PDB file of C-alpha atoms in Angstrom:
ATOM      1  CA  SER A   1       0.000   0.000   0.000  1.00 94.00           C
ATOM      2  CA  LEU A   2       1.031   3.580  -0.655  1.00 96.00           C
ATOM      3  CA  ARG A   3      -0.725   6.373   1.170  1.00 97.00           C
ATOM      4  CA  ALA A   4      -0.437  10.154   1.044  1.00 97.00           C
ATOM      5  CA  SER A   5      -2.366  12.771   2.982  1.00 97.00           C
ATOM      6  CA  ILE A   6      -2.655  16.541   3.229  1.00 97.00           C
ATOM      7  CA  LEU A   7      -4.183  18.428   6.153  1.00 97.00           C
ATOM      8  CA  LEU A   8      -4.905  22.154   6.097  1.00 96.00           C
ATOM      9  CA  ASN A   9      -6.101  24.152   9.099  1.00 95.00           C
ATOM     10  CA  SER A  10      -7.260  27.741   8.897  1.00 94.00           C
ATOM     11  CA  LYS A  11      -8.470  29.848  11.804  1.00 92.00           C
ATOM     12  CA  ILE A  12     -10.608  32.466  10.131  1.00 91.00           C
ATOM     13  CA  SER A  13     -11.461  34.265  13.372  1.00 91.00           C
ATOM     14  CA  LYS A  14     -11.767  33.472  17.061  1.00 89.00           C
ATOM     15  CA  ASN A  15     -15.199  31.962  16.341  1.00 92.00           C
ATOM     16  CA  HIS A  16     -14.625  30.243  12.995  1.00 94.00           C
ATOM     17  CA  SER A  17     -12.104  27.693  11.748  1.00 96.00           C
ATOM     18  CA  LEU A  18     -11.864  25.386   8.748  1.00 96.00           C
ATOM     19  CA  ARG A  19     -10.099  22.059   8.249  1.00 96.00           C
ATOM     20  CA  ALA A  20      -9.595  20.366   4.898  1.00 97.00           C
ATOM     21  CA  THR A  21      -8.099  16.914   4.309  1.00 97.00           C
ATOM     22  CA  VAL A  22      -7.175  14.913   1.236  1.00 97.00           C
ATOM     23  CA  ASN A  23      -6.172  11.250   1.521  1.00 97.00           C
ATOM     24  CA  ALA A  24      -4.992   9.164  -1.424  1.00 97.00           C
ATOM     25  CA  ASN A  25      -4.569   5.401  -1.129  1.00 96.00           C
ATOM     26  CA  PHE A  26      -3.091   3.007  -3.662  1.00 96.00           C
ATOM     27  CA  ILE A  27      -3.128  -0.706  -2.855  1.00 95.00           C
ATOM     28  CA  THR A  28      -1.902  -3.718  -4.782  1.00 94.00           C
ATOM     29  CA  GLY A  29      -1.662  -7.432  -4.132  1.00 91.00           C
ATOM     30  CA  ASP A  30      -0.297 -10.547  -5.807  1.00 94.00           C
ATOM     31  CA  MET A  31      -2.773 -13.074  -4.424  1.00 93.00           C
ATOM     32  CA  PHE A  32      -2.938 -16.830  -4.874  1.00 93.00           C
ATOM     33  CA  SER A  33      -4.866 -19.593  -3.113  1.00 91.00           C
ATOM     34  CA  SER A  34      -5.772 -23.135  -4.133  1.00 91.00           C
ATOM     35  CA  LYS A  35      -7.524 -26.132  -2.620  1.00 88.00           C
ATOM     36  CA  ASN A  36      -6.621 -29.800  -2.993  1.00 88.00           C
ATOM     37  CA  THR A  37      -9.731 -31.609  -4.241  1.00 84.00           C
ATOM     38  CA  GLY A  38      -8.110 -35.049  -4.247  1.00 80.00           C
ATOM     39  CA  ASN A  39      -6.395 -37.221  -6.880  1.00 79.00           C
ATOM     40  CA  ASN A  40      -3.648 -34.560  -7.179  1.00 81.00           C
ATOM     41  CA  ARG A  41      -6.150 -32.035  -8.504  1.00 85.00           C
ATOM     42  CA  TYR A  42      -6.309 -28.463  -7.304  1.00 86.00           C
ATOM     43  CA  ASP A  43      -9.087 -25.906  -7.421  1.00 88.00           C
ATOM     44  CA  THR A  44      -7.792 -22.338  -7.853  1.00 90.00           C
ATOM     45  CA  LEU A  45      -9.666 -20.061  -5.426  1.00 91.00           C
ATOM     46  CA  LEU A  46      -7.689 -16.871  -5.899  1.00 91.00           C
ATOM     47  CA  ASN A  47      -5.176 -15.998  -8.591  1.00 89.00           C
ATOM     48  CA  SER A  48      -4.978 -12.299  -9.235  1.00 90.00           C
ATOM     49  CA  LYS A  49      -2.404  -9.534  -9.402  1.00 92.00           C
ATOM     50  CA  ALA A  50      -4.887  -6.789  -8.551  1.00 91.00           C
ATOM     51  CA  SER A  51      -4.515  -3.104  -7.724  1.00 93.00           C
ATOM     52  CA  GLY A  52      -6.806  -0.197  -7.008  1.00 92.00           C
ATOM     53  CA  SER A  53      -7.033   3.265  -5.531  1.00 95.00           C
ATOM     54  CA  TYR A  54      -9.452   5.235  -3.435  1.00 95.00           C
ATOM     55  CA  TYR A  55      -9.533   8.852  -2.310  1.00 96.00           C
ATOM     56  CA  ASN A  56     -11.122  10.670   0.581  1.00 95.00           C
ATOM     57  CA  MET A  57     -11.657  14.435   0.677  1.00 96.00           C
ATOM     58  CA  SER A  58     -13.278  16.216   3.608  1.00 96.00           C
ATOM     59  CA  LEU A  59     -14.094  19.727   4.729  1.00 96.00           C
ATOM     60  CA  GLN A  60     -14.967  20.616   8.325  1.00 96.00           C
ATOM     61  CA  TRP A  61     -16.211  23.915   9.743  1.00 96.00           C
ATOM     62  CA  LYS A  62     -16.006  24.640  13.465  1.00 95.00           C
ATOM     63  CA  TYR A  63     -18.045  27.466  14.927  1.00 94.00           C
ATOM     64  CA  LYS A  64     -17.905  28.721  18.527  1.00 93.00           C
ATOM     65  CA  PRO A  65     -20.505  31.473  18.954  1.00 91.00           C
ATOM     66  CA  ALA A  66     -19.852  31.402  22.708  1.00 89.00           C
ATOM     67  CA  SER A  67     -17.336  29.782  25.040  1.00 86.00           C
ATOM     68  CA  ALA A  68     -19.950  27.259  26.142  1.00 91.00           C
ATOM     69  CA  LEU A  69     -21.162  26.256  22.668  1.00 93.00           C
ATOM     70  CA  GLU A  70     -19.345  24.522  19.825  1.00 95.00           C
ATOM     71  CA  LEU A  71     -20.767  23.370  16.487  1.00 96.00           C
ATOM     72  CA  ILE A  72     -18.937  21.251  13.935  1.00 96.00           C
ATOM     73  CA  ALA A  73     -20.352  20.583  10.476  1.00 97.00           C
ATOM     74  CA  GLY A  74     -18.696  18.954   7.528  1.00 96.00           C
ATOM     75  CA  ALA A  75     -18.768  16.400   4.791  1.00 96.00           C
ATOM     76  CA  SER A  76     -16.537  13.738   3.335  1.00 96.00           C
ATOM     77  CA  VAL A  77     -16.423  12.510  -0.252  1.00 97.00           C
ATOM     78  CA  LEU A  78     -15.119   9.011  -0.933  1.00 96.00           C
ATOM     79  CA  ARG A  79     -14.131   7.980  -4.429  1.00 96.00           C
ATOM     80  CA  SER A  80     -13.226   4.317  -4.933  1.00 95.00           C
ATOM     81  CA  ASP A  81     -11.815   3.102  -8.241  1.00 94.00           C
ATOM     82  CA  ILE A  82     -11.845  -0.443  -6.832  1.00 93.00           C
ATOM     83  CA  ASN A  83     -15.613  -0.801  -7.151  1.00 90.00           C
ATOM     84  CA  ASP A  84     -16.384   2.388  -9.113  1.00 92.00           C
ATOM     85  CA  GLU A  85     -18.272   4.150  -6.316  1.00 94.00           C
ATOM     86  CA  THR A  86     -18.550   7.774  -5.189  1.00 95.00           C
ATOM     87  CA  LEU A  87     -20.068   8.567  -1.792  1.00 96.00           C
ATOM     88  CA  PHE A  88     -21.063  11.780  -0.024  1.00 96.00           C
ATOM     89  CA  GLU A  89     -20.954  11.497   3.774  1.00 97.00           C
ATOM     90  CA  PRO A  90     -22.248  14.444   5.866  1.00 97.00           C
ATOM     91  CA  ARG A  91     -21.278  14.755   9.549  1.00 96.00           C
ATOM     92  CA  PHE A  92     -22.418  17.049  12.332  1.00 96.00           C
ATOM     93  CA  SER A  93     -21.885  17.516  16.061  1.00 97.00           C
ATOM     94  CA  ILE A  94     -22.864  20.023  18.725  1.00 97.00           C
ATOM     95  CA  ARG A  95     -21.374  20.411  22.175  1.00 95.00           C
ATOM     96  CA  TYR A  96     -22.690  22.604  24.984  1.00 95.00           C
ATOM     97  CA  SER A  97     -21.061  23.255  28.375  1.00 93.00           C
ATOM     98  CA  PHE A  98     -22.867  24.646  31.383  1.00 87.00           C
ATOM     99  CA  ASP A  99     -21.864  25.391  34.979  1.00 83.00           C
ATOM    100  CA  ASN A 100     -18.237  24.873  33.841  1.00 79.00           C
ATOM    101  CA  TYR A 101     -18.563  21.315  35.142  1.00 88.00           C
ATOM    102  CA  GLN A 102     -21.108  19.676  32.829  1.00 93.00           C
ATOM    103  CA  GLU A 103     -21.223  19.076  29.103  1.00 95.00           C
ATOM    104  CA  ILE A 104     -23.682  17.527  26.665  1.00 96.00           C
ATOM    105  CA  ALA A 105     -22.843  16.442  23.111  1.00 97.00           C
ATOM    106  CA  LEU A 106     -24.804  15.206  20.107  1.00 97.00           C
ATOM    107  CA  GLY A 107     -23.232  13.728  16.980  1.00 97.00           C
ATOM    108  CA  PHE A 108     -24.365  12.364  13.621  1.00 97.00           C
ATOM    109  CA  GLY A 109     -22.451  11.015  10.644  1.00 97.00           C
ATOM    110  CA  LEU A 110     -22.378   8.659   7.674  1.00 96.00           C
ATOM    111  CA  HIS A 111     -19.386   6.333   7.212  1.00 96.00           C
ATOM    112  CA  SER A 112     -18.349   3.569   4.800  1.00 95.00           C
ATOM    113  CA  ARG A 113     -15.836   0.696   4.597  1.00 93.00           C
ATOM    114  CA  ILE A 114     -14.060  -0.813   1.602  1.00 93.00           C
ATOM    115  CA  GLU A 115     -13.430  -4.566   1.701  1.00 92.00           C
ATOM    116  CA  PRO A 116      -9.973  -6.113   1.129  1.00 91.00           C
ATOM    117  CA  LEU A 117      -8.930  -6.703  -2.492  1.00 92.00           C
ATOM    118  CA  SER A 118      -9.150 -10.473  -1.956  1.00 92.00           C
ATOM    119  CA  VAL A 119     -12.924 -10.263  -1.392  1.00 93.00           C
ATOM    120  CA  TYR A 120     -13.495  -8.597  -4.784  1.00 93.00           C
ATOM    121  CA  ASN A 121     -11.113 -10.962  -6.602  1.00 93.00           C
ATOM    122  CA  TYR A 122     -12.057 -14.291  -5.013  1.00 93.00           C
ATOM    123  CA  ARG A 123     -13.066 -16.916  -7.574  1.00 93.00           C
ATOM    124  CA  VAL A 124     -16.486 -18.095  -6.388  1.00 93.00           C
ATOM    125  CA  LYS A 125     -17.770 -21.496  -7.450  1.00 89.00           C
ATOM    126  CA  THR A 126     -20.393 -21.011 -10.174  1.00 89.00           C
ATOM    127  CA  GLY A 127     -20.671 -24.586 -11.458  1.00 85.00           C
ATOM    128  CA  THR A 128     -19.373 -28.104 -10.991  1.00 82.00           C
ATOM    129  CA  THR A 129     -15.914 -27.231 -12.317  1.00 82.00           C
ATOM    130  CA  SER A 130     -16.116 -23.480 -12.918  1.00 87.00           C
ATOM    131  CA  ARG A 131     -15.256 -20.420 -10.828  1.00 91.00           C
ATOM    132  CA  ASP A 132     -15.500 -16.691 -11.498  1.00 92.00           C
ATOM    133  CA  GLU A 133     -14.908 -13.329  -9.779  1.00 92.00           C
ATOM    134  CA  VAL A 134     -18.629 -12.661  -9.287  1.00 93.00           C
ATOM    135  CA  ASN A 135     -18.161 -10.270  -6.328  1.00 94.00           C
ATOM    136  CA  SER A 136     -16.000  -7.714  -8.154  1.00 91.00           C
ATOM    137  CA  SER A 137     -18.804  -5.113  -8.251  1.00 91.00           C
ATOM    138  CA  LEU A 138     -19.753  -5.195  -4.550  1.00 94.00           C
ATOM    139  CA  LYS A 139     -20.405  -1.755  -3.042  1.00 95.00           C
ATOM    140  CA  THR A 140     -19.015  -0.519   0.256  1.00 95.00           C
ATOM    141  CA  LEU A 141     -20.584  -1.320   3.614  1.00 96.00           C
ATOM    142  CA  LYS A 142     -22.228   1.825   5.000  1.00 97.00           C
ATOM    143  CA  SER A 143     -23.312   2.971   8.441  1.00 97.00           C
ATOM    144  CA  MET A 144     -25.199   5.858   9.996  1.00 97.00           C
ATOM    145  CA  HIS A 145     -23.926   6.876  13.460  1.00 97.00           C
ATOM    146  CA  LEU A 146     -25.952   8.771  16.051  1.00 97.00           C
ATOM    147  CA  SER A 147     -24.631   9.455  19.564  1.00 97.00           C
ATOM    148  CA  LEU A 148     -25.665  11.418  22.637  1.00 98.00           C
ATOM    149  CA  GLY A 149     -23.226  12.035  25.475  1.00 97.00           C
ATOM    150  CA  TYR A 150     -23.134  13.682  28.877  1.00 96.00           C
ATOM    151  CA  SER A 151     -20.071  14.354  31.048  1.00 95.00           C
ATOM    152  CA  VAL A 152     -19.585  15.971  34.421  1.00 94.00           C
ATOM    153  CA  ARG A 153     -16.481  17.087  36.252  1.00 90.00           C
ATOM    154  CA  ALA A 154     -16.270  15.220  39.570  1.00 85.00           C
ATOM    155  CA  GLY A 155     -13.937  17.399  41.595  1.00 80.00           C
ATOM    156  CA  ASP A 156     -10.677  18.864  40.343  1.00 83.00           C
ATOM    157  CA  ASP A 157      -9.167  15.690  38.919  1.00 89.00           C
ATOM    158  CA  ALA A 158     -11.963  13.310  37.852  1.00 92.00           C
ATOM    159  CA  ASN A 159     -14.545  13.037  35.053  1.00 94.00           C
ATOM    160  CA  VAL A 160     -17.679  10.934  34.623  1.00 95.00           C
ATOM    161  CA  THR A 161     -19.050  10.346  31.113  1.00 96.00           C
ATOM    162  CA  PHE A 162     -22.177   8.646  29.778  1.00 97.00           C
ATOM    163  CA  GLU A 163     -22.828   8.001  26.091  1.00 97.00           C
ATOM    164  CA  ALA A 164     -25.649   6.296  24.212  1.00 98.00           C
ATOM    165  CA  TYR A 165     -25.280   5.422  20.541  1.00 97.00           C
ATOM    166  CA  LEU A 166     -27.023   3.838  17.574  1.00 97.00           C
ATOM    167  CA  GLN A 167     -25.284   2.581  14.451  1.00 97.00           C
ATOM    168  CA  LYS A 168     -27.503   1.628  11.547  1.00 97.00           C
ATOM    169  CA  LEU A 169     -25.678  -0.587   9.036  1.00 97.00           C
ATOM    170  CA  TYR A 170     -26.806  -1.042   5.446  1.00 97.00           C
ATOM    171  CA  ASP A 171     -25.493  -2.161   2.044  1.00 97.00           C
ATOM    172  CA  ILE A 172     -23.738  -5.006   3.891  1.00 96.00           C
ATOM    173  CA  PRO A 173     -22.258  -7.624   1.520  1.00 96.00           C
ATOM    174  CA  SER A 174     -24.327 -10.772   2.160  1.00 96.00           C
ATOM    175  CA  ALA A 175     -25.116 -14.029   0.414  1.00 95.00           C
ATOM    176  CA  VAL A 176     -27.495 -13.860  -2.536  1.00 95.00           C
ATOM    177  CA  SER A 177     -29.226 -17.110  -1.558  1.00 92.00           C
ATOM    178  CA  GLU A 178     -32.376 -16.475   0.479  1.00 92.00           C
ATOM    179  CA  PHE A 179     -31.697 -19.657   2.460  1.00 91.00           C
ATOM    180  CA  SER A 180     -28.329 -18.443   3.762  1.00 93.00           C
ATOM    181  CA  GLN A 181     -27.394 -16.708   7.028  1.00 94.00           C
ATOM    182  CA  TYR A 182     -24.052 -15.380   5.748  1.00 94.00           C
ATOM    183  CA  SER A 183     -23.077 -11.720   6.188  1.00 96.00           C
ATOM    184  CA  ILE A 184     -19.563 -10.374   5.808  1.00 95.00           C
ATOM    185  CA  ILE A 185     -19.765  -8.475   9.110  1.00 95.00           C
ATOM    186  CA  ASN A 186     -19.394 -11.813  10.931  1.00 94.00           C
ATOM    187  CA  THR A 187     -16.216 -12.811   9.082  1.00 90.00           C
ATOM    188  CA  THR A 188     -13.174 -13.490  11.267  1.00 86.00           C
ATOM    189  CA  TYR A 189     -11.035 -15.507   8.849  1.00 84.00           C
ATOM    190  CA  GLY A 190     -11.057 -16.959   5.345  1.00 84.00           C
ATOM    191  CA  LEU A 191     -12.873 -15.678   2.272  1.00 87.00           C
ATOM    192  CA  PRO A 192     -16.541 -16.121   1.294  1.00 88.00           C
ATOM    193  CA  ASP A 193     -16.993 -18.803  -1.359  1.00 90.00           C
ATOM    194  CA  LEU A 194     -20.427 -17.583  -2.434  1.00 92.00           C
ATOM    195  CA  LYS A 195     -22.034 -14.919  -4.556  1.00 94.00           C
ATOM    196  CA  MET A 196     -22.949 -11.762  -2.633  1.00 96.00           C
ATOM    197  CA  ASP A 197     -24.959  -8.601  -3.060  1.00 95.00           C
ATOM    198  CA  ASN A 198     -25.503  -5.511  -0.885  1.00 96.00           C
ATOM    199  CA  ARG A 199     -28.937  -6.239   0.589  1.00 94.00           C
ATOM    200  CA  GLY A 200     -27.672  -6.878   4.121  1.00 95.00           C
ATOM    201  CA  GLU A 201     -28.734  -4.788   7.118  1.00 96.00           C
ATOM    202  CA  GLY A 202     -27.722  -4.543  10.769  1.00 97.00           C
ATOM    203  CA  TYR A 203     -27.436  -2.325  13.804  1.00 97.00           C
ATOM    204  CA  ASN A 204     -25.354  -1.742  16.929  1.00 97.00           C
ATOM    205  CA  THR A 205     -26.873  -0.010  19.915  1.00 98.00           C
ATOM    206  CA  GLY A 206     -25.492   0.510  23.377  1.00 97.00           C
ATOM    207  CA  ILE A 207     -24.422   2.708  26.261  1.00 98.00           C
ATOM    208  CA  GLU A 208     -20.963   3.471  27.598  1.00 97.00           C
ATOM    209  CA  PHE A 209     -19.904   4.702  31.023  1.00 97.00           C
ATOM    210  CA  THR A 210     -16.448   6.045  31.902  1.00 97.00           C
ATOM    211  CA  ILE A 211     -14.973   7.434  35.075  1.00 96.00           C
ATOM    212  CA  ASP A 212     -11.378   8.565  35.056  1.00 95.00           C
ATOM    213  CA  LYS A 213      -9.160  10.245  37.635  1.00 93.00           C
ATOM    214  CA  ASP A 214      -5.990  12.092  36.713  1.00 92.00           C
ATOM    215  CA  PHE A 215      -2.802  11.250  38.565  1.00 91.00           C
ATOM    216  CA  SER A 216      -2.889  13.133  41.851  1.00 89.00           C
ATOM    217  CA  LYS A 217      -2.342  12.303  45.505  1.00 88.00           C
ATOM    218  CA  GLY A 218      -0.229   9.389  44.372  1.00 89.00           C
ATOM    219  CA  TYR A 219      -2.783   7.424  42.319  1.00 92.00           C
ATOM    220  CA  TYR A 220      -4.862   7.341  39.127  1.00 95.00           C
ATOM    221  CA  PHE A 221      -7.489   5.114  37.518  1.00 95.00           C
ATOM    222  CA  ILE A 222      -9.856   4.823  34.581  1.00 96.00           C
ATOM    223  CA  PHE A 223     -12.900   2.528  34.516  1.00 97.00           C
ATOM    224  CA  THR A 224     -14.974   1.972  31.367  1.00 97.00           C
ATOM    225  CA  THR A 225     -18.120  -0.068  30.803  1.00 97.00           C
ATOM    226  CA  SER A 226     -19.850  -0.845  27.518  1.00 97.00           C
ATOM    227  CA  LEU A 227     -23.239  -2.573  27.323  1.00 98.00           C
ATOM    228  CA  PHE A 228     -24.448  -3.204  23.785  1.00 97.00           C
ATOM    229  CA  ASP A 229     -26.471  -5.279  21.355  1.00 97.00           C
ATOM    230  CA  SER A 230     -25.273  -6.112  17.835  1.00 97.00           C
ATOM    231  CA  ARG A 231     -27.626  -7.728  15.303  1.00 97.00           C
ATOM    232  CA  TYR A 232     -27.954  -8.252  11.574  1.00 97.00           C
ATOM    233  CA  LYS A 233     -30.603  -9.298   9.075  1.00 96.00           C
ATOM    234  CA  ALA A 234     -29.497 -12.408   7.202  1.00 95.00           C
ATOM    235  CA  PRO A 235     -30.392 -13.196   3.567  1.00 95.00           C
ATOM    236  CA  ASP A 236     -33.227 -15.386   4.900  1.00 93.00           C
ATOM    237  CA  ARG A 237     -34.734 -12.047   6.136  1.00 94.00           C
ATOM    238  CA  LYS A 238     -34.475 -13.038   9.814  1.00 95.00           C
ATOM    239  CA  TRP A 239     -32.616 -11.119  12.519  1.00 96.00           C
ATOM    240  CA  TYR A 240     -29.758 -12.757  14.424  1.00 96.00           C
ATOM    241  CA  SER A 241     -27.002 -11.721  16.834  1.00 96.00           C
ATOM    242  CA  THR A 242     -23.691 -11.011  15.136  1.00 97.00           C
ATOM    243  CA  TYR A 243     -20.613 -13.066  15.939  1.00 96.00           C
ATOM    244  CA  PHE A 244     -19.257 -10.068  17.914  1.00 96.00           C
ATOM    245  CA  ASN A 245     -22.367  -9.563  20.070  1.00 97.00           C
ATOM    246  CA  ASN A 246     -20.518  -9.953  23.398  1.00 95.00           C
ATOM    247  CA  ASN A 247     -23.143  -7.773  25.188  1.00 97.00           C
ATOM    248  CA  TYR A 248     -20.666  -6.324  27.709  1.00 97.00           C
ATOM    249  CA  ILE A 249     -17.076  -5.129  28.100  1.00 97.00           C
ATOM    250  CA  PHE A 250     -15.423  -3.873  31.295  1.00 97.00           C
ATOM    251  CA  ASN A 251     -11.984  -2.252  31.593  1.00 97.00           C
ATOM    252  CA  LEU A 252     -10.145  -1.067  34.695  1.00 97.00           C
ATOM    253  CA  VAL A 253      -6.695   0.514  34.656  1.00 97.00           C
ATOM    254  CA  GLY A 254      -5.153   2.072  37.745  1.00 96.00           C
ATOM    255  CA  GLY A 255      -2.010   2.629  39.707  1.00 95.00           C
ATOM    256  CA  LYS A 256      -0.643   3.814  43.035  1.00 94.00           C
ATOM    257  CA  GLU A 257       2.748   5.218  44.033  1.00 93.00           C
ATOM    258  CA  PHE A 258       4.246   5.141  47.525  1.00 92.00           C
ATOM    259  CA  SER A 259       7.092   7.374  48.685  1.00 89.00           C
ATOM    260  CA  ILE A 260       9.491   5.391  50.843  1.00 88.00           C
ATOM    261  CA  GLY A 261      12.992   5.739  52.258  1.00 81.00           C
ATOM    262  CA  ASN A 262      14.436   7.888  55.028  1.00 80.00           C
ATOM    263  CA  SER A 263      13.681  11.066  53.128  1.00 81.00           C
ATOM    264  CA  LYS A 264      10.747   9.661  51.146  1.00 82.00           C
ATOM    265  CA  GLN A 265      12.846  10.057  48.019  1.00 84.00           C
ATOM    266  CA  ASN A 266      12.244   6.596  46.512  1.00 89.00           C
ATOM    267  CA  ILE A 267       9.078   5.519  44.714  1.00 91.00           C
ATOM    268  CA  PHE A 268       7.388   2.110  44.875  1.00 93.00           C
ATOM    269  CA  GLY A 269       4.623   1.725  42.300  1.00 94.00           C
ATOM    270  CA  ILE A 270       1.845  -0.767  41.553  1.00 96.00           C
ATOM    271  CA  ASN A 271      -0.137  -0.743  38.272  1.00 96.00           C
ATOM    272  CA  LEU A 272      -3.119  -2.939  37.436  1.00 97.00           C
ATOM    273  CA  ARG A 273      -4.907  -3.532  34.137  1.00 97.00           C
ATOM    274  CA  THR A 274      -8.012  -5.769  33.933  1.00 97.00           C
ATOM    275  CA  PHE A 275     -10.292  -6.647  31.032  1.00 97.00           C
ATOM    276  CA  LEU A 276     -13.567  -8.608  30.985  1.00 98.00           C
ATOM    277  CA  ARG A 277     -15.871  -9.197  28.035  1.00 97.00           C
ATOM    278  CA  GLY A 278     -18.624 -11.568  27.071  1.00 96.00           C
ATOM    279  CA  GLY A 279     -17.779 -14.534  24.871  1.00 96.00           C
ATOM    280  CA  TYR A 280     -18.057 -14.526  21.114  1.00 96.00           C
ATOM    281  CA  ARG A 281     -21.135 -16.075  19.561  1.00 96.00           C
ATOM    282  CA  PHE A 282     -21.518 -19.450  17.856  1.00 95.00           C
ATOM    283  CA  THR A 283     -24.238 -21.526  16.207  1.00 94.00           C
ATOM    284  CA  PRO A 284     -25.001 -24.678  18.224  1.00 94.00           C
ATOM    285  CA  PRO A 285     -25.261 -28.061  16.500  1.00 94.00           C
ATOM    286  CA  ASP A 286     -28.538 -29.883  16.025  1.00 93.00           C
ATOM    287  CA  ARG A 287     -27.773 -33.042  18.001  1.00 93.00           C
ATOM    288  CA  ASP A 288     -30.535 -35.197  16.514  1.00 92.00           C
ATOM    289  CA  GLN A 289     -29.727 -34.274  12.904  1.00 92.00           C
ATOM    290  CA  SER A 290     -25.989 -34.672  13.548  1.00 93.00           C
ATOM    291  CA  ALA A 291     -26.506 -38.162  14.973  1.00 93.00           C
ATOM    292  CA  THR A 292     -28.738 -39.172  12.057  1.00 92.00           C
ATOM    293  CA  ARG A 293     -26.424 -37.872   9.321  1.00 92.00           C
ATOM    294  CA  LYS A 294     -23.210 -38.820  11.187  1.00 92.00           C
ATOM    295  CA  ARG A 295     -21.727 -35.358  10.704  1.00 94.00           C
ATOM    296  CA  VAL A 296     -22.074 -31.982  12.369  1.00 94.00           C
ATOM    297  CA  VAL A 297     -25.329 -30.291  11.363  1.00 93.00           C
ATOM    298  CA  TYR A 298     -25.851 -26.811  12.781  1.00 93.00           C
ATOM    299  CA  ASP A 299     -29.173 -25.526  14.069  1.00 93.00           C
ATOM    300  CA  ILE A 300     -29.513 -22.511  11.770  1.00 92.00           C
ATOM    301  CA  SER A 301     -32.661 -21.391  13.601  1.00 91.00           C
ATOM    302  CA  LYS A 302     -30.252 -20.478  16.438  1.00 93.00           C
ATOM    303  CA  THR A 303     -27.581 -18.799  14.307  1.00 94.00           C
ATOM    304  CA  TYR A 304     -25.081 -17.172  16.697  1.00 95.00           C
ATOM    305  CA  GLY A 305     -27.585 -17.912  19.448  1.00 95.00           C
ATOM    306  CA  LYS A 306     -25.055 -19.246  21.972  1.00 95.00           C
ATOM    307  CA  MET A 307     -22.085 -17.585  23.669  1.00 95.00           C
ATOM    308  CA  LEU A 308     -18.643 -18.905  24.468  1.00 96.00           C
ATOM    309  CA  PRO A 309     -17.421 -18.401  28.074  1.00 96.00           C
ATOM    310  CA  SER A 310     -16.497 -14.868  29.119  1.00 97.00           C
ATOM    311  CA  TYR A 311     -12.905 -13.743  28.647  1.00 97.00           C
ATOM    312  CA  PHE A 312     -11.006 -12.232  31.591  1.00 97.00           C
ATOM    313  CA  ARG A 313      -7.443 -10.938  31.746  1.00 97.00           C
ATOM    314  CA  ALA A 314      -5.475  -9.164  34.480  1.00 97.00           C
ATOM    315  CA  ASP A 315      -1.977  -7.698  34.254  1.00 97.00           C
ATOM    316  CA  LEU A 316      -0.061  -6.521  37.311  1.00 97.00           C
ATOM    317  CA  GLY A 317       3.092  -4.407  37.209  1.00 96.00           C
ATOM    318  CA  VAL A 318       5.393  -3.476  40.070  1.00 96.00           C
ATOM    319  CA  SER A 319       8.167  -0.870  39.928  1.00 94.00           C
ATOM    320  CA  TYR A 320      10.733   0.624  42.263  1.00 93.00           C
ATOM    321  CA  ARG A 321      12.599   3.855  41.516  1.00 91.00           C
ATOM    322  CA  LEU A 322      15.686   5.023  43.405  1.00 89.00           C
ATOM    323  CA  ASN A 323      16.335   8.742  43.508  1.00 86.00           C
ATOM    324  CA  LYS A 324      19.697  10.006  44.690  1.00 82.00           C
ATOM    325  CA  GLN A 325      20.669  13.617  45.081  1.00 75.00           C
ATOM    326  CA  GLY A 326      23.573  14.564  42.843  1.00 69.00           C
ATOM    327  CA  LYS A 327      26.542  16.724  43.805  1.00 57.00           C
TER     328      LYS A 327
END
């Protein structure tokens, strides 16, 4: 990949400022993949020396009519030569502070995502012995973001923040077959060996809570919580959880320093980082059908209906610093 960017800032007055950006991206790949079908025969899944470019241009206007009020309005234009698509993406936010300790913010924006070159160039099976690059004209995945936040200053060195958000996803690359549950937003590895179109839909909705304390009086911490729901509409026109619908994430990072020694000149420190999230989703097997057919048959009526165990991690760090007065 080769990327170049230009950023221009202009402060027109104390109340008005403009920001313009131009990003150019050129990507190329020599891609090859094959599958052994037996009897020393191979099926070529990917064999392409592909390249493409896409450009992003944006303009943002910031207006502060008063010290307590800030408005930001702008738009981004995406031009992709990879799938011959041009998109206009407006964005807007407003932030208002009151009492010098509280702040409320509202934001809205449209965003898009280009898939890797391998998705567009994968040779999908179209017959018994034939394959073709049928997904070369897929459009970008798009999303509409809406968020509402509130923050309050808790003393001189701490902040508490709440945020609620909604992300509406559309034009998601999904299987053409109306009997399938496949959507590219659930992909974690491999490439889709099926024909896709952009009829997929989905949404993410949730709330986030953060409390953070700056380093003072010998300690600091930041605690974040995210509670959310992530779902998509499959090609069979039914709604399911996405693979990433963990439902909750908790983070805690903190540390404490102790001054020790005869003159309290040395520092003993303890730092802790913990992380807890819900398990990823999976589709459970249909035990009766699996026993009858003597192979794993999944219960597609419960697509991503079960969760793996929660994931927890804790890291502890200890430090000791010696300070000696120089001559």
